[in-house]
PDB file of C-alpha atoms in Angstrom:
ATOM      1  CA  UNK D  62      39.679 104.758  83.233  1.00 36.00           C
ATOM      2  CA  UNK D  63      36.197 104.211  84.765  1.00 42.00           C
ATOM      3  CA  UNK D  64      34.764 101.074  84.203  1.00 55.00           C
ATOM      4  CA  UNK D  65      31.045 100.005  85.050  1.00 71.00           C
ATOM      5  CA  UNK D  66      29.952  99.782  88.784  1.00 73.00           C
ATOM      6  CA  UNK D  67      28.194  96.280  88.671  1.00 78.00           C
ATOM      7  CA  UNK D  68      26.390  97.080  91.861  1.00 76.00           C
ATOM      8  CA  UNK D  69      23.661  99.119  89.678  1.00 76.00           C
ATOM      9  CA  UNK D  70      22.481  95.748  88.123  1.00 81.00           C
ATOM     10  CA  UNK D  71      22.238  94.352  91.083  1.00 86.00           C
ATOM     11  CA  UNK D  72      25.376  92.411  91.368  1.00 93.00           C
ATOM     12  CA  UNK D  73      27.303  92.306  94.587  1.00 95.00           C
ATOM     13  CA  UNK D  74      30.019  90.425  96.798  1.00 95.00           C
ATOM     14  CA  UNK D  75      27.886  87.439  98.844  1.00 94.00           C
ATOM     15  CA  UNK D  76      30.721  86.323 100.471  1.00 94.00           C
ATOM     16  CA  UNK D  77      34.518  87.261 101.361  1.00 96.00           C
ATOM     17  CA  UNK D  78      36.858  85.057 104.110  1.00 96.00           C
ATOM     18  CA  UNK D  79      38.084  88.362 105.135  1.00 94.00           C
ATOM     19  CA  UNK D  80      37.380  92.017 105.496  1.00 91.00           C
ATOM     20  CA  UNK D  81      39.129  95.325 106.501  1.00 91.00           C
ATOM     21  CA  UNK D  82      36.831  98.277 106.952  1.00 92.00           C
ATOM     22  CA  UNK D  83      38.880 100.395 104.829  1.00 94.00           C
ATOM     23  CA  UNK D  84      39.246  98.203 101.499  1.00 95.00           C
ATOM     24  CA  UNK D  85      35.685  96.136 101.869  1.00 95.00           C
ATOM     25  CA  UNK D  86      35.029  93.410  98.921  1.00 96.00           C
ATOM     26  CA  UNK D  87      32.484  95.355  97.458  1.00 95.00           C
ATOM     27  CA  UNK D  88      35.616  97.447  96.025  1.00 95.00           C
ATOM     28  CA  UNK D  89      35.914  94.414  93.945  1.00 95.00           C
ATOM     29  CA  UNK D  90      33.297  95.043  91.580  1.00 94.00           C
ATOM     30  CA  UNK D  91      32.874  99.353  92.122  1.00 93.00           C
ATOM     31  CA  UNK D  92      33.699 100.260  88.779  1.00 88.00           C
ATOM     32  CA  UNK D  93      36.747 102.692  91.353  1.00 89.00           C
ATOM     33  CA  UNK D  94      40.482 101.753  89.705  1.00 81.00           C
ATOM     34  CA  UNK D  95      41.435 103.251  92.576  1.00 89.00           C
ATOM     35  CA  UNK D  96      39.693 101.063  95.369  1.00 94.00           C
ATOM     36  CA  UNK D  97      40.245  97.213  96.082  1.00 96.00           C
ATOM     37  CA  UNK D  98      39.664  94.461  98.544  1.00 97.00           C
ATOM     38  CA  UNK D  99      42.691  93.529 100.667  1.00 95.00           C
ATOM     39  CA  UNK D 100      43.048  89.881 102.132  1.00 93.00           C
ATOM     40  CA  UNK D 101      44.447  89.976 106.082  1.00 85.00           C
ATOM     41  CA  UNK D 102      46.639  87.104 105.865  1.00 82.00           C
ATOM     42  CA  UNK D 103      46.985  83.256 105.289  1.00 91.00           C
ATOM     43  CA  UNK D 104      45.218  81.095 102.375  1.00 96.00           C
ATOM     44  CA  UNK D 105      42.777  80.324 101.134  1.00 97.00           C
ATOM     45  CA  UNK D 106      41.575  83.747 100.733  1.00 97.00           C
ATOM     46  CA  UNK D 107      38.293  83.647  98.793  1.00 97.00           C
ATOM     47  CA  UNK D 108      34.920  85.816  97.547  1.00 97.00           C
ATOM     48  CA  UNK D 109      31.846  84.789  95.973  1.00 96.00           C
ATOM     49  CA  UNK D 110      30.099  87.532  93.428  1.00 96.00           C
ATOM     50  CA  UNK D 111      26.462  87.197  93.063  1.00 94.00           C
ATOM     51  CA  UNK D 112      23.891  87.982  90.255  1.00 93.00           C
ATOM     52  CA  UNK D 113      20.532  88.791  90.769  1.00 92.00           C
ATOM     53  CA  UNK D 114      19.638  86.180  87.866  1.00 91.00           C
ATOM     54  CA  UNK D 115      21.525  84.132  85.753  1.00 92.00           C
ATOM     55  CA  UNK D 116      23.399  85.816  84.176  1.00 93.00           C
ATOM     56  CA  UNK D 117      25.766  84.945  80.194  1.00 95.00           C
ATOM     57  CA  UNK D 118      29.237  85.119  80.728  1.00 95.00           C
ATOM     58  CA  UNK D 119      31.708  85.147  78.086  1.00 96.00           C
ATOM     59  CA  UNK D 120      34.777  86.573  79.733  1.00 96.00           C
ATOM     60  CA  UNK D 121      36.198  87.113  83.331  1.00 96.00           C
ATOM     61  CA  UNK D 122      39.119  89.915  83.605  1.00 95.00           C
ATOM     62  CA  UNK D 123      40.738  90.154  87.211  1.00 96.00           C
ATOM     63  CA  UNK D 124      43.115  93.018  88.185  1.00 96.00           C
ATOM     64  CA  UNK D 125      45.357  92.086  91.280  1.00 97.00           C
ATOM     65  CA  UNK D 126      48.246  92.307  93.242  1.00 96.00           C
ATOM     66  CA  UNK D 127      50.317  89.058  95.053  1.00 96.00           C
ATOM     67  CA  UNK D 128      47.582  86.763  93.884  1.00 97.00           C
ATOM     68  CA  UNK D 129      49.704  83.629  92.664  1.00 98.00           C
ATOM     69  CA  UNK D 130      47.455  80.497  92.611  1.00 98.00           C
ATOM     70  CA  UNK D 131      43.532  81.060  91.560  1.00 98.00           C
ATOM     71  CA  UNK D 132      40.902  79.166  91.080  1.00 98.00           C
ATOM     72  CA  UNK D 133      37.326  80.269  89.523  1.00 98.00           C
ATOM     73  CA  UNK D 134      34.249  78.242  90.374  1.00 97.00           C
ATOM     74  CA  UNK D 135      30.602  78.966  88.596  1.00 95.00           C
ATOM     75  CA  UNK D 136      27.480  77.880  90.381  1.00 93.00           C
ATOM     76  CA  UNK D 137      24.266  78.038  88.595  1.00 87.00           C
ATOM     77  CA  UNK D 138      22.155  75.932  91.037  1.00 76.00           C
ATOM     78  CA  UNK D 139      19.674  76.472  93.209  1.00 67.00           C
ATOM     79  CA  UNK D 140      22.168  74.173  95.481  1.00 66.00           C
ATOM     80  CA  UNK D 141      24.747  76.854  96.620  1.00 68.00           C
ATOM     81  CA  UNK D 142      27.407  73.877  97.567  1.00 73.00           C
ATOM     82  CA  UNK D 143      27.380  72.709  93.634  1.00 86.00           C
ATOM     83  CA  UNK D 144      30.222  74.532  92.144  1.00 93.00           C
ATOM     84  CA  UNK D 145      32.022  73.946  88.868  1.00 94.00           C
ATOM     85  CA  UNK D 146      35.576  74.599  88.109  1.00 96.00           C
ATOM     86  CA  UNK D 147      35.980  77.376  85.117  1.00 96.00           C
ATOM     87  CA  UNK D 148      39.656  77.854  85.548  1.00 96.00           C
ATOM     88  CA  UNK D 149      42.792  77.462  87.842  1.00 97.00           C
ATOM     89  CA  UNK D 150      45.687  79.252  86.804  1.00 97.00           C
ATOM     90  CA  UNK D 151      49.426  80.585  88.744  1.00 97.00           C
ATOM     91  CA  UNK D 152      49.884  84.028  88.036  1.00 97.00           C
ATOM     92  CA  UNK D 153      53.675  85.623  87.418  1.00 96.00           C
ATOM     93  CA  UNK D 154      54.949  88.100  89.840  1.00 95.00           C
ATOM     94  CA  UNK D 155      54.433  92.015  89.316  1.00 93.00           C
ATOM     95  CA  UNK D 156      56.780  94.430  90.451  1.00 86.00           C
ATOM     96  CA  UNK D 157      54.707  97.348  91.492  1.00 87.00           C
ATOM     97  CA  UNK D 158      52.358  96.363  88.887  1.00 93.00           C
ATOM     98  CA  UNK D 159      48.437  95.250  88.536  1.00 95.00           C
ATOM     99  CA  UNK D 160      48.748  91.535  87.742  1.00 97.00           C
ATOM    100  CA  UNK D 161      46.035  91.183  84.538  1.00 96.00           C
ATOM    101  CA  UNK D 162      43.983  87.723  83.995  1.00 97.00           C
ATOM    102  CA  UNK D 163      41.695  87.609  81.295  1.00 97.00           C
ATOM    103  CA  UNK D 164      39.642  83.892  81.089  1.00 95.00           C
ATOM    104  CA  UNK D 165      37.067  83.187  78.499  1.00 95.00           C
ATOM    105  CA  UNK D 166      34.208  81.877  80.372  1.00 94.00           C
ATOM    106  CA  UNK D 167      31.317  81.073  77.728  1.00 94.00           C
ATOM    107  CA  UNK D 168      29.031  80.412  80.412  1.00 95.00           C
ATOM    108  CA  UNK D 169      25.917  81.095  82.570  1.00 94.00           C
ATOM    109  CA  UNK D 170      26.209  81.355  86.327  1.00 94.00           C
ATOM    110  CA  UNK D 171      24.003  82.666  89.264  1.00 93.00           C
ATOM    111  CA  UNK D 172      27.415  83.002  91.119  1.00 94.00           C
ATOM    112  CA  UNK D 173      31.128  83.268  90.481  1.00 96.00           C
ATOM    113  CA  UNK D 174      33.639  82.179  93.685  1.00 96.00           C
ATOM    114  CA  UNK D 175      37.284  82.679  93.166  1.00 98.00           C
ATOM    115  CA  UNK D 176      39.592  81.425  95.688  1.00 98.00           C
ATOM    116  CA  UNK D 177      43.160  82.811  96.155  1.00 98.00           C
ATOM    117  CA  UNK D 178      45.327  79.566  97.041  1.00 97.00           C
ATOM    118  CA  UNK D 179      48.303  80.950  97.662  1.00 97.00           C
ATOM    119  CA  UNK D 180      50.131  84.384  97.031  1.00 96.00           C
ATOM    120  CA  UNK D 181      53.600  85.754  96.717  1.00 96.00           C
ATOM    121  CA  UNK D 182      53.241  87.507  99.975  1.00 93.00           C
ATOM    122  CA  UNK D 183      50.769  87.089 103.085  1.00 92.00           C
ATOM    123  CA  UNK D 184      48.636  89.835 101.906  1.00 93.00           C
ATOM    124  CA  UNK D 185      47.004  90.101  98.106  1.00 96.00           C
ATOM    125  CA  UNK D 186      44.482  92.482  97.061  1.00 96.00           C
ATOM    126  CA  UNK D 187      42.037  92.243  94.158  1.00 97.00           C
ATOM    127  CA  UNK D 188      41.670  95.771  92.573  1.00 95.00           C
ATOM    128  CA  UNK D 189      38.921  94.739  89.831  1.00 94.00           C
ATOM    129  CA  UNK D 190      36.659  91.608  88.389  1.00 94.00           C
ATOM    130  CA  UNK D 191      34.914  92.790  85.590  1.00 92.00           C
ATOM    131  CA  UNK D 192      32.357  90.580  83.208  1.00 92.00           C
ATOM    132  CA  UNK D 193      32.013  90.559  79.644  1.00 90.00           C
ATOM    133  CA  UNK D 194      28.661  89.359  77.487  1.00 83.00           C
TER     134      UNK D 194
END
């Protein structure tokens, strides 16, 4: 199943600690099932999402693999270094599976950062974030 490429609205990845040219963060938000954004090793791994205005939020769903600890910060200030926590949660282990986190958010942001603590194996990959109004 498709879901909605939030680059169209002007969304996009700001910021990701790493990068390998063949799974890029911007897989992260695609709309692809197929594509995702692989760490390269040690934590914290992390990626900021950015919307072109604020923007309501009422639920966060994450589709990844590894990812054990998590934490999702909102910014809505003009102040990029003023973040506030939304959630931190530990994730179970998959076998072979997408690991699913739904969060309800009830918020407004101008960014979202999630930062992968710590995972069950030196490289995670985030598959999908997708937003819900």
């Amino acid at each position: 199943m498709k879901t909605k490429d939030l680059r169209s609205s002007g969304t996009y990845v700001s910021l990701a600690t790493s990068c390998d040219k063949n799974y890029p963060p911007e897989h992260i938000i695609d709309g692809n099932e197929n594509n995702f954004w692989i760490s390269t090793g040690m934590f914290p791994q992390a990626f900021t999402i950015s919307f072109p205005c604020p923007t309501e939020i009422a639920d966060i769903s994450l589709q990844s693999y590894n990812v054990k600890g998590l934490k999702i910060e909102k910014c809505i200030s003009e102040e990029v270094g003023t973040f506030e926590t939304l959630a931190e949660r530990e994730l179970e282990q998959t076998e072979e599976l997408l690991q699913a986190l739904n969060i309800s958010a009830n918020t407004s942001t101008t960014l979202l950062r999630f930062t992968i603590t710590s995972g069950y194996d030196h490289f995670v990959s985030v598959n999908e974030v997708h937003f819900s109004s």
